mmCIF file of C-alpha atoms in Angstrom:
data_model
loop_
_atom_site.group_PDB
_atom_site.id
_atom_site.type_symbol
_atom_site.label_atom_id
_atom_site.label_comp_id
_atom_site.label_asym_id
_atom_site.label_seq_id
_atom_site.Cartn_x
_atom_site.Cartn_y
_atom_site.Cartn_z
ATOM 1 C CA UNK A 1 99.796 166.518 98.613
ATOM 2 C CA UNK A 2 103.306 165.690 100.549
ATOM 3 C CA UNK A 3 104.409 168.263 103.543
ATOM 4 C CA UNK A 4 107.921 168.850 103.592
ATOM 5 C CA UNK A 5 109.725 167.722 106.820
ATOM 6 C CA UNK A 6 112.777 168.735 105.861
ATOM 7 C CA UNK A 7 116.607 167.314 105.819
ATOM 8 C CA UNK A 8 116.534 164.921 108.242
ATOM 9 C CA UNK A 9 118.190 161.366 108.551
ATOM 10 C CA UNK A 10 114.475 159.480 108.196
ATOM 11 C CA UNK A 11 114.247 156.019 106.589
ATOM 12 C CA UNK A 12 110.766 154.081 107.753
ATOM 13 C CA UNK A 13 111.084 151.932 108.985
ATOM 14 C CA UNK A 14 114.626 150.975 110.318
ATOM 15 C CA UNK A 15 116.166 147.759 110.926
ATOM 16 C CA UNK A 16 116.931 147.259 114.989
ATOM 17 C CA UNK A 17 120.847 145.738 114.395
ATOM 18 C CA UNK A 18 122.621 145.349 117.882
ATOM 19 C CA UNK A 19 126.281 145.105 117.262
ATOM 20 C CA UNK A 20 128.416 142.807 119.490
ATOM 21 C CA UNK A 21 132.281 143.853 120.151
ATOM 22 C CA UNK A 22 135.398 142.774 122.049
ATOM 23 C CA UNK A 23 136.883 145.548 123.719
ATOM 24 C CA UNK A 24 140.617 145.678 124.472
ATOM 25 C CA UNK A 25 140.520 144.109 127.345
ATOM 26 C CA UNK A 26 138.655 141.306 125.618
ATOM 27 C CA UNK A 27 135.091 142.064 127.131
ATOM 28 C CA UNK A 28 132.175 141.276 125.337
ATOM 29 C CA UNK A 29 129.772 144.402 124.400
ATOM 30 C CA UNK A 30 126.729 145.036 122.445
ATOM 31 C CA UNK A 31 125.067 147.829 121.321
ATOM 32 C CA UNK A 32 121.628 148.468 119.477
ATOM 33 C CA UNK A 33 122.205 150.683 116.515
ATOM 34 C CA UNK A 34 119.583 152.196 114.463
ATOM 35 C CA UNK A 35 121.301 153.272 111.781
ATOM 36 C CA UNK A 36 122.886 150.021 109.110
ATOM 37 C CA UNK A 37 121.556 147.871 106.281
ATOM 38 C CA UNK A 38 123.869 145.942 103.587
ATOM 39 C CA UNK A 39 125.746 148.227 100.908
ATOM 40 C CA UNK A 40 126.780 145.539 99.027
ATOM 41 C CA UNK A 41 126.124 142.334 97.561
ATOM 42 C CA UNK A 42 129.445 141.100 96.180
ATOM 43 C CA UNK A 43 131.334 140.983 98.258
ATOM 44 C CA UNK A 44 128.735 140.789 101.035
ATOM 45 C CA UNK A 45 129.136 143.629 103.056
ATOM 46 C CA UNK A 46 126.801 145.773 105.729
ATOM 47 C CA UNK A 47 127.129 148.773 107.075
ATOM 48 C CA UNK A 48 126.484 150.569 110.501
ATOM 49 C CA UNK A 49 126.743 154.173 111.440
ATOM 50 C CA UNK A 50 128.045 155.355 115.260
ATOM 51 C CA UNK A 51 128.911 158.165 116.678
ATOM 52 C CA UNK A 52 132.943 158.185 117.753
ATOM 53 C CA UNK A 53 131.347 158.785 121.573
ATOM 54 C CA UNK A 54 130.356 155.249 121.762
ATOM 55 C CA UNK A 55 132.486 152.436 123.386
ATOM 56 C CA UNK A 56 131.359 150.211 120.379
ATOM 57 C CA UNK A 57 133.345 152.477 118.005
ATOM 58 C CA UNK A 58 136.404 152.239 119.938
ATOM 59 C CA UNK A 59 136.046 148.564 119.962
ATOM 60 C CA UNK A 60 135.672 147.754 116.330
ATOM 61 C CA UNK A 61 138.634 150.283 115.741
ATOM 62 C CA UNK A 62 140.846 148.347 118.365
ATOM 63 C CA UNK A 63 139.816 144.872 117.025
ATOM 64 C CA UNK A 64 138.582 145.185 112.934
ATOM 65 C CA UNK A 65 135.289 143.353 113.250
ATOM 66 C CA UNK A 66 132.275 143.349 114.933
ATOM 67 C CA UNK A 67 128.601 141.302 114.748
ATOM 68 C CA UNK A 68 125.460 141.942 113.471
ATOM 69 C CA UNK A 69 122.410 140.019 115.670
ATOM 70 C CA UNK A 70 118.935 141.158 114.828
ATOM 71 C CA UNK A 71 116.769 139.822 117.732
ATOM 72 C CA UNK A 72 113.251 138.624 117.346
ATOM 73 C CA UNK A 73 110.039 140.694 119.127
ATOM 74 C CA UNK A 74 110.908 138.694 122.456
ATOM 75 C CA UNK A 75 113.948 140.342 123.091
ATOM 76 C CA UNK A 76 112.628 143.876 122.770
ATOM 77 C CA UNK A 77 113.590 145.087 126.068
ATOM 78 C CA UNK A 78 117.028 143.894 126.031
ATOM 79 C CA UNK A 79 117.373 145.399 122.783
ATOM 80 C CA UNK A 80 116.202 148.940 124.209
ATOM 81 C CA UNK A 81 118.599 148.449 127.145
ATOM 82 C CA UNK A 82 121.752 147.780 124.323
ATOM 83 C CA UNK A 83 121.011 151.021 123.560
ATOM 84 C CA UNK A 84 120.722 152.983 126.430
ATOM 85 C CA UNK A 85 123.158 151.457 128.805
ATOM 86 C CA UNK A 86 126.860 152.221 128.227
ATOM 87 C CA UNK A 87 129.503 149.185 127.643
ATOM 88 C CA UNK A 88 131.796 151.575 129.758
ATOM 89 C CA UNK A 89 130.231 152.160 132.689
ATOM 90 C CA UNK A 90 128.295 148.198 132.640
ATOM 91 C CA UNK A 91 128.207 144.723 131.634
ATOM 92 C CA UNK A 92 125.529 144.613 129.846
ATOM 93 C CA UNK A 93 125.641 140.701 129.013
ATOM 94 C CA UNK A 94 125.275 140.357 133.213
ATOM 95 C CA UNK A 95 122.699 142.975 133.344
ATOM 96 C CA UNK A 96 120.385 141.398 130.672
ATOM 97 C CA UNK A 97 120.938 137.548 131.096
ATOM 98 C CA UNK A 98 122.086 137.171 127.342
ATOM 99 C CA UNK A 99 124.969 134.664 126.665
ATOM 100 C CA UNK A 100 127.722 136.566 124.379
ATOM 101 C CA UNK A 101 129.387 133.767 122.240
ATOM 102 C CA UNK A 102 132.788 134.193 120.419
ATOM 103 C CA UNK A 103 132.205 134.474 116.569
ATOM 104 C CA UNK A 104 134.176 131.083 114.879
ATOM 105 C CA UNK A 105 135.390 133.331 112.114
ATOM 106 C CA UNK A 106 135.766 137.210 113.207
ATOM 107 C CA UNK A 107 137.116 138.542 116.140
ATOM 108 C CA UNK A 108 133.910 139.509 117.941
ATOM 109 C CA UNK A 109 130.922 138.557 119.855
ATOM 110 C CA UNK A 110 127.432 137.227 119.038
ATOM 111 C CA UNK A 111 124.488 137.202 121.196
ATOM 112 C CA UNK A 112 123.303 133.472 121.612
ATOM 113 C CA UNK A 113 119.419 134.200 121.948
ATOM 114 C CA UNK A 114 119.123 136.675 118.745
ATOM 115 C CA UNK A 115 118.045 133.958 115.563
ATOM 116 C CA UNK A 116 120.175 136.079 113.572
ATOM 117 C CA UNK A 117 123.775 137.065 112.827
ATOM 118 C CA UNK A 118 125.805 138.606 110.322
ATOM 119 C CA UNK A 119 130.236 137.858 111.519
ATOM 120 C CA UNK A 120 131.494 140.786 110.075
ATOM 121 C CA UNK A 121 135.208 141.667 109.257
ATOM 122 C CA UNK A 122 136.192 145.934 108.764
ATOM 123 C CA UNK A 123 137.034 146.468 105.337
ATOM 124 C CA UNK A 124 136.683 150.206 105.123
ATOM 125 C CA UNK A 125 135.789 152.922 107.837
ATOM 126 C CA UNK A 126 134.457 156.562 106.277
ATOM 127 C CA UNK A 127 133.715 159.505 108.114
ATOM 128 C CA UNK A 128 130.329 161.410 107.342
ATOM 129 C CA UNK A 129 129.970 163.988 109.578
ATOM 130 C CA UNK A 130 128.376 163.617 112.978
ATOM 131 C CA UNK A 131 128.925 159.621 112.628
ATOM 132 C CA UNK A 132 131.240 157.475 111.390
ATOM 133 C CA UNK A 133 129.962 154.103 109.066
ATOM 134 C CA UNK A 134 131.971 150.951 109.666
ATOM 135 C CA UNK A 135 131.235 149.071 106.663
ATOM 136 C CA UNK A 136 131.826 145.019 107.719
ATOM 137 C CA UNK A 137 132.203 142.406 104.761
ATOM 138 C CA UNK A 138 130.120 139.930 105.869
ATOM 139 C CA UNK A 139 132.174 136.622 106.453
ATOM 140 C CA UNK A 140 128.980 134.034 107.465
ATOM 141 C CA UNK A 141 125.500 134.512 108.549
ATOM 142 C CA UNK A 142 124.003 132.215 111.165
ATOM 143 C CA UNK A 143 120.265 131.861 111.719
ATOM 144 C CA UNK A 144 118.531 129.459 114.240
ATOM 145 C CA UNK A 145 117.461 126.696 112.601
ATOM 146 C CA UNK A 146 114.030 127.050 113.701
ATOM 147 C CA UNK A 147 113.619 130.180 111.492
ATOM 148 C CA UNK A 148 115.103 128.275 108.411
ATOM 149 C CA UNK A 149 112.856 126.272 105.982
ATOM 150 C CA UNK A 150 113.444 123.893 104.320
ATOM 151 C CA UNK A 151 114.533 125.521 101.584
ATOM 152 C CA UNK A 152 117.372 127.144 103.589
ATOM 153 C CA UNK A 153 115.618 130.426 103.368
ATOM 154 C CA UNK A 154 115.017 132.626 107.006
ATOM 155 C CA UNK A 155 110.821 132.571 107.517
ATOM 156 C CA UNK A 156 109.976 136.212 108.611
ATOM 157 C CA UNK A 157 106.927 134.930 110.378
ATOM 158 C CA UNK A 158 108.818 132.573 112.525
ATOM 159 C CA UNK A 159 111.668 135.085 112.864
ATOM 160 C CA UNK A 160 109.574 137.977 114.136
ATOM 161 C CA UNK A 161 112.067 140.764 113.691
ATOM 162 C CA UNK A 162 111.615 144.370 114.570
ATOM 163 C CA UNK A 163 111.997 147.574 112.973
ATOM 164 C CA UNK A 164 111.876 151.173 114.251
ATOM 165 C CA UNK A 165 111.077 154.506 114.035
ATOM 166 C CA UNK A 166 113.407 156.923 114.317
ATOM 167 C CA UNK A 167 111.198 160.019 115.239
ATOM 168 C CA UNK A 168 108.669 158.733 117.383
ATOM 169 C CA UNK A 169 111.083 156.307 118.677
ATOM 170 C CA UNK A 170 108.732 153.317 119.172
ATOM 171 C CA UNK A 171 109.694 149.707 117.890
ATOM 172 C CA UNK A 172 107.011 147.539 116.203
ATOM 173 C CA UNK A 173 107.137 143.846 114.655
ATOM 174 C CA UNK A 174 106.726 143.080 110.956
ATOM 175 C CA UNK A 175 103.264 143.221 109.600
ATOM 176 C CA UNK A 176 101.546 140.909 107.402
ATOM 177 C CA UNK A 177 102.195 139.035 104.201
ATOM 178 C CA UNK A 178 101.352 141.444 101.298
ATOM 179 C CA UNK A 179 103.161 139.655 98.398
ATOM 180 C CA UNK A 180 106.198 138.277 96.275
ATOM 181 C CA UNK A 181 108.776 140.982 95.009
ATOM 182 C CA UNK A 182 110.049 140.341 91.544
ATOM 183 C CA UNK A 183 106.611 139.021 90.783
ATOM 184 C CA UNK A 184 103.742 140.746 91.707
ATOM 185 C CA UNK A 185 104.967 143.803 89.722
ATOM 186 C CA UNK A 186 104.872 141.904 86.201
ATOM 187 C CA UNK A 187 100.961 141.936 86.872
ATOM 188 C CA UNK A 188 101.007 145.686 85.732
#
C-alpha cells in the first residue's frame, strides 16, 4: 500500500545541473540547480527552473543563454557551494578553484573540470508560479573525452554523475548496471 505525501514538487532522484552565466558586467557565475532535465528532443532543448531571487536569473535574462555542466562525484563540494553561495555577494570561480571557460557558440560560461556540458541558447522563458523555467535549445554538448567510448557514446561509469534528493537533501552517485532500456522489456 502507497502513503500519500501529498502535492509536492518530488521527482527521485534529480539531476545536479549547475548553470554557468555572464552577468552584465561580463562576470562569470554558476549556480547548482536542482530543478531541469531536457523537454525536447527536436529541436534539442533543456530546461531549468529558478526562482527570479537568484542572480543566475537576472543573468540569462540580460544575456539569452546560459550552460548546463553536470560534474562528476569529485566535484561534490563545489557543486554544494554553487548552490549556497550567492554570485552577488562572491566569486565563486575564485572561491572554488574552478576555471570558467567562454562557451564557442552561446554567450555564457562553462566550467572546465565538469566532463559535461550542454551550450544552451533562450528560446522561450514561462512563468509557473514560485519559479520561472528558462527553457535553452541546446546548441552543442561537450563531454571529456575520457568519458566517451568509442562509439561516441558518454560511459556513466567513467562519468560518475550525481543525482539528488530533494527532501532529504543528500546527493549520491549512480548505482549499478541493472540493464538495457528498449530491450530488456521485450523479455515480458
Amino acid at each position: 500500500m502507497k502513503k500519500s505525501l501529498g502535492a509536492k514538487g518530488l521527482l527521485y532522484p534529480t539531476p545536479v545541473l549547475v548553470v554557468g552565466t555572464y552577468d552584465k558586467a561580463g562576470r562569470a557565475n554558476a549556480m547548482t540547480v536542482a530543478w531541469g532535465g531536457i523537454v525536447c528532443s527536436q529541436p534539442p532543448c533543456v530546461g531549468i527552473s529558478l526562482r527570479k531571487a537568484t542572480y543566475t536569473y537576472e543573468n540569462i535574462v540580460e544575456r539569452k543563454a546560459f550552460t548546463v555542466c553536470i560534474s562528476s562525484e569529485k566535484y561534490v563540494k563545489e557543486v554544494d557551494y554553487f548552490g549556497v553561495a550567492s554570485g552577488k555577494k562572491v566569486d565563486k570561480f575564485a572561491a572554488t578553484g574552478l576555471t570558467p571557460v567562454r562557451s564557442n557558440c552561446v554567450d555564457a560560461p562553462y566550467i572546465e573540470e565538469f566532463p559535461f556540458v550542454l551550450e544552451c541558447e533562450l528560446l522561450h522563458t514561462i512563468e509557473i508560479g514560485f519559479h520561472t523555467q528558462f527553457i535553452g535549445e541546446i546548441k552543442d554538448v561537450k563531454a571529456e573525452e575520457s568519458i566517451v567510448d568509442e562509439k561516441g557514446l558518454v560511459n556513466v561509469e567513467k562519468f560518475q554523475p550525481m543525482v539528488y534528493t530533494p527532501e532529504i537533501r543528500k546527493y549520491y552517485g549512480i548505482g549499478r548496471f541493472l540493464g538495457h532500456a528498449f530491450s530488456m522489456g521485450k523479455e515480458i
